């Protein structure tokens, strides 16, 4: 029998008291910033496994912001009321999760259990940061939420893909068994300021290489496609889902499809680099195509991405150039 929900302290949970796990990471730090701008109180929980206090340094003096060092696989304890739990803690880039396979599986399983337990205890809404990787190397294109995916559980990417698939199942079980008000967002490739130059994802890698005057390393022949969403658009979609009560799963991502080679060429143009492109081997199980079907987000949230690729790329390149000049 589902337990009765404790009534949240705010009718729009994105303006109430919000716990963001993984809040000192790339996406988490943008979520914390936008939540504070909306008047929310934010408790940011992070172990700094792949994130850093530097990502939220600009928030430390903001009213209502609290940063707590905490590994969510150990426990999650937050005193006081909570209206919303955004569970974003997890290594996310292939370089990170291949180096941290056990940590990735643990945060997706045990960590998700602890974050769900917090939402249950507080009667809070819960949003799981899932991923387009649950679709694996998809045989349906573009990917709709009712596609079950094509994942190799024992391939190198399995640690991430299966952790997220398990997290989705656990989230669903807390909804059906305990009556927790849950949502699942399937995030597609996102880019923007505060990505790490060495995190291994294509856009920061290309920008770092271009700014250093090194050739851009394109995997395979670069004809594989990615759909990339600027972080501000993603944050708006996630908080729209958090506020609306829909359970998901819901794709949030930019449906404009680019080849990896096109992304590299655009980075070269945006940075004015003369270093050119070099082709390297494709990683194992690298998806051939990726594009979200965002019909559900458009219908339920009225959401669509606003930031054109050229603008988002320009903003990201400027941030990387400035960060590089500060650290030089
Ligand atoms: P990130 O690595 O920048 O941020 C993840 C954060 O989680 C880091 O600050 C890290 O220190 C923290 N963390 C990891 N394990 C933890 C633990 N056990 N306890 C507490 N904190 C922990 O990655 P990101 O790109 O910001 O991704 C955030 C979330 O969004 C992840 O769950 C990821 O799977 C999901 N996601 C991201 C993308 C994307 O394009 N960036 C795409 C799909 C899904």
Coordinates of C-alpha atoms and ligand atoms in Angstrom, one line a residue:
X1 CA 0.0 0.0 0.0
X2 CA 1.5 3.4 -0.9
X3 CA 2.3 5.6 2.1
X4 CA 0.5 8.9 2.4
X5 CA 2.6 11.8 1.1
X6 CA 3.7 14.4 3.6
X7 CA 2.5 17.8 2.1
X8 CA 5.4 19.8 0.6
X9 CA 6.1 23.2 2.2
X10 CA 5.9 24.9 -1.2
X11 CA 3.4 24.3 -4.0
X12 CA 6.1 24.8 -6.6
X13 CA 9.0 22.7 -5.3
X14 CA 11.6 24.5 -7.4
X15 CA 11.0 27.6 -5.3
X16 CA 11.1 25.7 -2.0
X17 CA 13.9 23.9 -0.2
X18 CA 15.8 21.8 -2.7
X19 CA 18.5 19.2 -2.1
X20 CA 20.8 18.8 -5.2
X21 CA 23.0 15.7 -5.0
X22 CA 26.1 16.2 -7.3
X23 CA 25.4 19.9 -7.0
X24 CA 29.1 20.8 -7.4
X25 CA 29.3 19.1 -10.8
X26 CA 28.7 20.6 -14.3
X27 CA 24.9 20.3 -14.5
X28 CA 24.4 20.5 -10.7
X29 CA 26.1 23.8 -10.4
X30 CA 23.9 25.3 -13.1
X31 CA 20.8 23.9 -11.4
X32 CA 21.9 25.4 -8.0
X33 CA 22.4 28.8 -9.6
X34 CA 19.0 28.8 -11.4
X35 CA 17.2 27.5 -8.2
X36 CA 18.7 30.3 -6.1
X37 CA 17.7 32.8 -8.8
X38 CA 14.1 31.6 -8.5
X39 CA 14.2 32.2 -4.7
X40 CA 14.7 28.5 -3.6
X41 CA 16.9 27.5 -0.7
X42 CA 19.5 25.0 -1.9
X43 CA 21.4 22.3 0.0
X44 CA 24.1 21.0 -2.3
X45 CA 25.5 17.6 -1.5
X46 CA 28.7 16.5 -3.2
X47 CA 31.6 14.2 -2.6
X48 CA 33.8 16.1 -5.1
X49 CA 34.5 12.8 -6.9
X50 CA 34.3 14.4 -10.3
X51 CA 33.0 17.8 -9.3
X52 CA 34.6 20.6 -7.4
X53 CA 33.8 23.4 -4.8
X54 CA 35.1 25.8 -7.5
X55 CA 32.0 25.1 -9.6
X56 CA 29.8 26.6 -6.8
X57 CA 32.3 29.2 -5.5
X58 CA 30.2 31.9 -7.0
X59 CA 27.2 30.8 -4.8
X60 CA 28.9 30.6 -1.5
X61 CA 27.8 34.0 -0.4
X62 CA 24.3 33.7 -1.8
X63 CA 21.5 33.6 0.8
X64 CA 19.9 30.2 1.0
X65 CA 22.9 28.2 -0.3
X66 CA 24.6 25.5 1.6
X67 CA 27.4 23.2 0.4
X68 CA 27.8 19.9 2.3
X69 CA 30.6 17.4 1.5
X70 CA 28.8 14.0 1.5
X71 CA 29.2 10.7 -0.3
X72 CA 25.6 9.7 -1.0
X73 CA 26.6 6.1 -1.1
X74 CA 27.3 6.3 2.6
X75 CA 24.1 8.0 3.7
X76 CA 22.0 11.1 3.0
X77 CA 20.8 13.1 6.0
X78 CA 19.4 16.6 5.7
X79 CA 17.7 18.2 8.7
X80 CA 14.6 20.2 8.2
X81 CA 11.9 20.1 5.5
X82 CA 12.7 19.4 1.9
X83 CA 10.4 20.0 -1.0
X84 CA 12.5 18.6 -3.9
X85 CA 15.4 16.2 -4.3
X86 CA 17.3 16.5 -7.6
X87 CA 19.5 13.4 -7.7
X88 CA 22.4 14.3 -10.0
X89 CA 25.3 12.6 -8.2
X90 CA 27.2 10.2 -10.6
X91 CA 30.3 10.2 -12.7
X92 CA 28.9 11.1 -16.1
X93 CA 31.6 11.3 -18.7
X94 CA 33.0 8.1 -20.3
X95 CA 36.5 8.9 -19.0
X96 CA 35.2 9.2 -15.5
X97 CA 33.0 6.2 -15.3
X98 CA 35.5 3.9 -17.0
X99 CA 38.0 5.0 -14.3
X100 CA 35.4 4.7 -11.6
X101 CA 33.3 1.7 -12.5
X102 CA 32.4 0.5 -9.0
X103 CA 31.7 4.1 -7.7
X104 CA 29.5 4.6 -10.7
X105 CA 27.5 1.4 -10.0
X106 CA 27.3 2.2 -6.3
X107 CA 26.1 5.8 -6.7
X108 CA 23.5 4.7 -9.3
X109 CA 22.2 1.9 -7.0
X110 CA 23.0 2.6 -3.3
X111 CA 23.2 6.4 -3.7
X112 CA 19.9 6.5 -5.6
X113 CA 18.3 4.4 -2.8
X114 CA 19.5 6.9 -0.2
X115 CA 18.3 9.9 -2.2
X116 CA 14.9 8.2 -2.7
X117 CA 14.8 7.5 1.0
X118 CA 15.3 11.2 1.8
X119 CA 12.4 12.1 -0.6
X120 CA 10.2 9.5 1.1
X121 CA 11.1 10.7 4.6
X122 CA 10.4 14.4 3.7
X123 CA 7.4 13.9 1.4
X124 CA 9.5 15.6 -1.3
X125 CA 9.3 15.4 -5.0
X126 CA 12.2 13.5 -6.5
X127 CA 13.9 13.8 -9.9
X128 CA 16.4 11.2 -11.1
X129 CA 19.0 12.4 -13.6
X130 CA 18.9 9.5 -16.0
X131 CA 20.4 9.5 -19.4
X132 CA 20.1 8.9 -23.1
X133 CA 22.6 6.1 -22.4
X134 CA 19.7 3.9 -21.2
X135 CA 18.9 3.6 -24.9
X136 CA 22.5 2.2 -25.5
X137 CA 23.4 2.0 -29.2
X138 CA 19.8 2.5 -30.3
X139 CA 18.0 0.6 -33.0
X140 CA 15.1 3.1 -33.0
X141 CA 15.8 6.6 -34.2
X142 CA 15.1 9.2 -32.9
X143 CA 14.6 7.8 -29.4
X144 CA 11.2 8.0 -27.9
X145 CA 10.6 7.3 -24.1
X146 CA 8.9 4.0 -24.8
X147 CA 12.0 2.5 -26.5
X148 CA 13.6 0.0 -24.1
X149 CA 17.1 0.4 -25.4
X150 CA 20.0 -1.7 -26.8
X151 CA 22.6 -2.0 -24.0
X152 CA 25.5 -4.4 -23.5
X153 CA 25.5 -5.0 -19.8
X154 CA 29.0 -6.5 -19.8
X155 CA 30.5 -3.9 -22.3
X156 CA 32.7 -1.2 -20.9
X157 CA 29.8 1.3 -20.9
X158 CA 27.6 -1.1 -19.0
X159 CA 28.6 0.2 -15.6
X160 CA 27.0 3.6 -16.4
X161 CA 24.1 2.5 -18.6
X162 CA 23.0 -0.3 -16.2
X163 CA 23.5 1.9 -13.1
X164 CA 21.1 4.4 -14.6
X165 CA 18.6 1.7 -15.8
X166 CA 18.6 0.2 -12.2
X167 CA 18.1 3.8 -10.9
X168 CA 15.1 4.1 -13.1
X169 CA 13.7 0.8 -11.9
X170 CA 14.3 1.8 -8.2
X171 CA 12.7 5.2 -8.7
X172 CA 9.7 3.5 -10.3
X173 CA 9.4 1.1 -7.4
X174 CA 9.5 3.9 -4.8
X175 CA 6.7 5.5 -6.7
X176 CA 4.5 2.5 -6.9
X177 CA 5.4 1.0 -3.5
X178 CA 5.9 4.0 -1.3
X179 CA 3.9 6.7 -3.1
X180 CA 6.9 8.9 -3.5
X181 CA 6.3 11.7 -6.1
X182 CA 9.0 10.8 -8.5
X183 CA 10.2 11.8 -12.0
X184 CA 12.8 10.5 -14.3
X185 CA 14.5 12.8 -16.8
X186 CA 16.5 11.2 -19.6
X187 CA 19.2 13.8 -20.4
X188 CA 20.9 13.9 -23.8
X189 CA 24.4 15.3 -24.4
X190 CA 24.7 18.7 -22.8
X191 CA 27.4 21.3 -23.1
X192 CA 28.3 24.6 -21.7
X193 CA 30.5 26.5 -19.2
X194 CA 32.1 24.5 -16.3
X195 CA 32.6 21.3 -18.2
X196 CA 36.1 20.0 -17.4
X197 CA 38.6 20.3 -20.3
X198 CA 39.8 16.8 -19.7
X199 CA 36.5 15.1 -19.0
X200 CA 36.8 13.2 -22.4
X201 CA 33.5 14.4 -23.9
X202 CA 33.7 15.6 -27.5
X203 CA 33.0 19.3 -27.1
X204 CA 35.3 20.2 -24.1
X205 CA 38.0 18.0 -25.7
X206 CA 37.7 19.7 -29.0
X207 CA 37.7 23.2 -27.4
X208 CA 40.7 22.4 -25.2
X209 CA 42.6 21.1 -28.2
X210 CA 41.6 24.0 -30.5
X211 CA 42.6 26.6 -27.9
X212 CA 46.0 24.8 -27.3
X213 CA 46.6 24.7 -31.1
X214 CA 46.5 20.9 -31.2
X215 CA 44.7 18.9 -33.8
X216 CA 41.2 17.9 -32.9
X217 CA 40.9 14.1 -32.3
X218 CA 37.7 12.9 -34.1
X219 CA 36.7 9.3 -33.4
X220 CA 36.2 7.0 -36.4
X221 CA 35.4 9.0 -39.6
X222 CA 33.3 11.4 -37.5
X223 CA 30.0 10.5 -39.3
X224 CA 28.4 9.3 -36.0
X225 CA 25.9 11.8 -34.8
X226 CA 25.2 13.6 -31.5
X227 CA 22.4 16.0 -30.5
X228 CA 23.8 18.6 -28.1
X229 CA 21.8 20.8 -25.8
X230 CA 23.0 24.1 -24.3
X231 CA 23.0 23.8 -20.5
X232 CA 20.6 26.7 -19.9
X233 CA 17.9 25.0 -22.1
X234 CA 18.5 21.7 -20.2
X235 CA 18.1 23.3 -16.8
X236 CA 14.8 25.0 -17.9
X237 CA 13.5 21.6 -19.0
X238 CA 14.6 19.8 -15.8
X239 CA 13.0 22.4 -13.5
X240 CA 9.9 22.4 -15.7
X241 CA 9.6 18.7 -15.1
X242 CA 10.3 19.1 -11.4
X243 CA 7.6 21.7 -11.1
X244 CA 4.9 19.9 -13.1
X245 CA 4.3 16.6 -11.4
X246 CA 4.8 14.4 -14.5
X247 CA 6.5 11.1 -13.6
X248 CA 8.5 10.7 -16.9
X249 CA 10.6 9.2 -18.1
X250 CA 11.0 12.3 -20.2
X251 CA 13.7 13.1 -22.8
X252 CA 15.3 16.5 -22.5
X253 CA 17.8 17.3 -25.2
X254 CA 18.2 19.2 -28.4
X255 CA 16.9 17.3 -31.3
X256 CA 19.2 19.0 -33.8
X257 CA 21.6 16.3 -34.9
X258 CA 25.2 17.1 -35.8
X259 CA 27.9 14.7 -36.9
X260 CA 30.9 14.6 -34.7
X261 CA 33.0 15.9 -37.6
X262 CA 30.7 18.9 -38.0
X263 CA 31.0 19.6 -34.3
X264 CA 34.8 19.6 -34.7
X265 CA 34.7 21.8 -37.7
X266 CA 32.4 24.3 -35.9
X267 CA 34.8 24.4 -32.9
X268 CA 37.7 25.1 -35.2
X269 CA 35.7 28.0 -36.8
X270 CA 34.6 29.3 -33.4
X271 CA 38.1 29.3 -31.9
X272 CA 40.0 30.4 -35.1
X273 CA 42.3 27.4 -34.6
X274 CA 44.5 26.3 -37.6
X275 CA 45.4 22.9 -36.1
X276 CA 43.0 20.8 -38.2
X277 CA 41.5 17.4 -37.4
X278 CA 43.1 14.0 -36.8
X279 CA 41.1 10.7 -36.8
X280 CA 41.4 8.2 -34.0
X281 CA 39.8 4.8 -33.2
X282 CA 36.2 4.7 -32.1
X283 CA 35.7 3.6 -28.5
X284 CA 34.0 0.2 -27.9
X285 CA 30.1 0.4 -28.0
X286 CA 30.2 4.1 -29.1
X287 CA 26.6 4.8 -30.2
X288 CA 26.2 5.5 -34.0
X289 CA 23.3 7.9 -33.7
X290 CA 21.6 9.8 -30.9
X291 CA 18.7 12.1 -31.1
X292 CA 15.9 12.7 -28.7
X293 CA 12.2 12.7 -29.6
X294 CA 11.1 15.6 -27.4
X295 CA 7.4 15.4 -28.3
X296 CA 6.5 14.6 -24.7
X297 CA 8.5 17.5 -23.2
X298 CA 6.9 19.9 -25.7
X299 CA 3.4 18.6 -24.9
X300 CA 3.7 18.4 -21.1
X301 CA 6.0 21.3 -20.4
X302 CA 5.8 23.5 -23.5
X303 CA 9.5 23.0 -23.6
X304 CA 11.8 23.3 -26.6
X305 CA 15.4 24.4 -26.8
X306 CA 16.0 28.1 -27.4
X307 CA 19.8 28.5 -27.7
X308 CA 21.1 27.9 -31.2
X309 CA 24.3 25.7 -31.5
X310 CA 26.4 28.6 -32.8
X311 CA 25.4 30.8 -29.8
X312 CA 25.9 28.1 -27.2
X313 CA 29.2 27.1 -28.7
X314 CA 30.4 30.7 -28.7
X315 CA 29.5 31.1 -25.0
X316 CA 31.2 27.9 -24.1
X317 CA 34.4 28.7 -26.1
X318 CA 34.5 32.1 -24.4
X319 CA 34.2 30.5 -20.9
X320 CA 37.0 28.0 -21.7
X321 CA 39.3 30.7 -23.0
X322 CA 38.7 32.8 -19.9
X323 CA 39.2 29.7 -17.6
X324 CA 42.4 28.8 -19.4
X325 CA 43.7 32.4 -19.1
X326 CA 42.9 32.4 -15.3
X327 CA 44.7 29.1 -14.7
X328 CA 47.7 29.9 -17.0
Ligands
LIG1 P1 29.7 15.8 -13.2 O1 30.7 14.7 -13.1 O2 30.2 17.2 -13.6 O3 28.8 16.0 -11.9 C1 28.5 14.9 -11.1 C2 28.7 15.3 -9.7 O4 28.3 14.2 -8.8 C3 30.1 15.7 -9.3 O5 30.1 16.9 -8.6 C4 30.6 14.5 -8.4 O6 31.6 14.9 -7.5 C5 29.3 14.1 -7.7 N1 29.3 12.8 -7.2 C6 29.6 11.6 -7.9 N2 29.5 10.6 -7.0 C7 29.0 11.1 -5.8 C8 28.7 10.5 -4.6 N3 28.8 9.2 -4.4 N4 28.2 11.3 -3.6 C9 28.1 12.6 -3.8 N5 28.4 13.2 -5.0 C10 28.9 12.5 -6.0 O7 28.6 15.3 -14.3 P2 27.4 16.1 -15.0 O8 27.7 16.1 -16.4 O9 27.1 17.3 -14.2 O10 26.2 15.0 -14.8 C11 25.3 15.2 -13.7 C12 24.2 14.1 -13.8 O11 23.5 14.2 -15.0 C13 24.8 12.7 -13.7 O12 23.9 11.9 -12.9 C14 24.8 12.2 -15.1 O13 24.6 10.9 -15.2 C15 23.6 13.0 -15.7 N6 23.7 13.2 -17.1 C16 24.5 14.2 -17.6 C17 24.6 14.4 -19.0 C18 25.5 15.4 -19.6 O14 25.5 15.6 -20.8 N7 26.3 16.2 -18.8 C19 23.9 13.6 -19.9 C20 23.1 12.6 -19.3 C21 23.0 12.4 -18.0

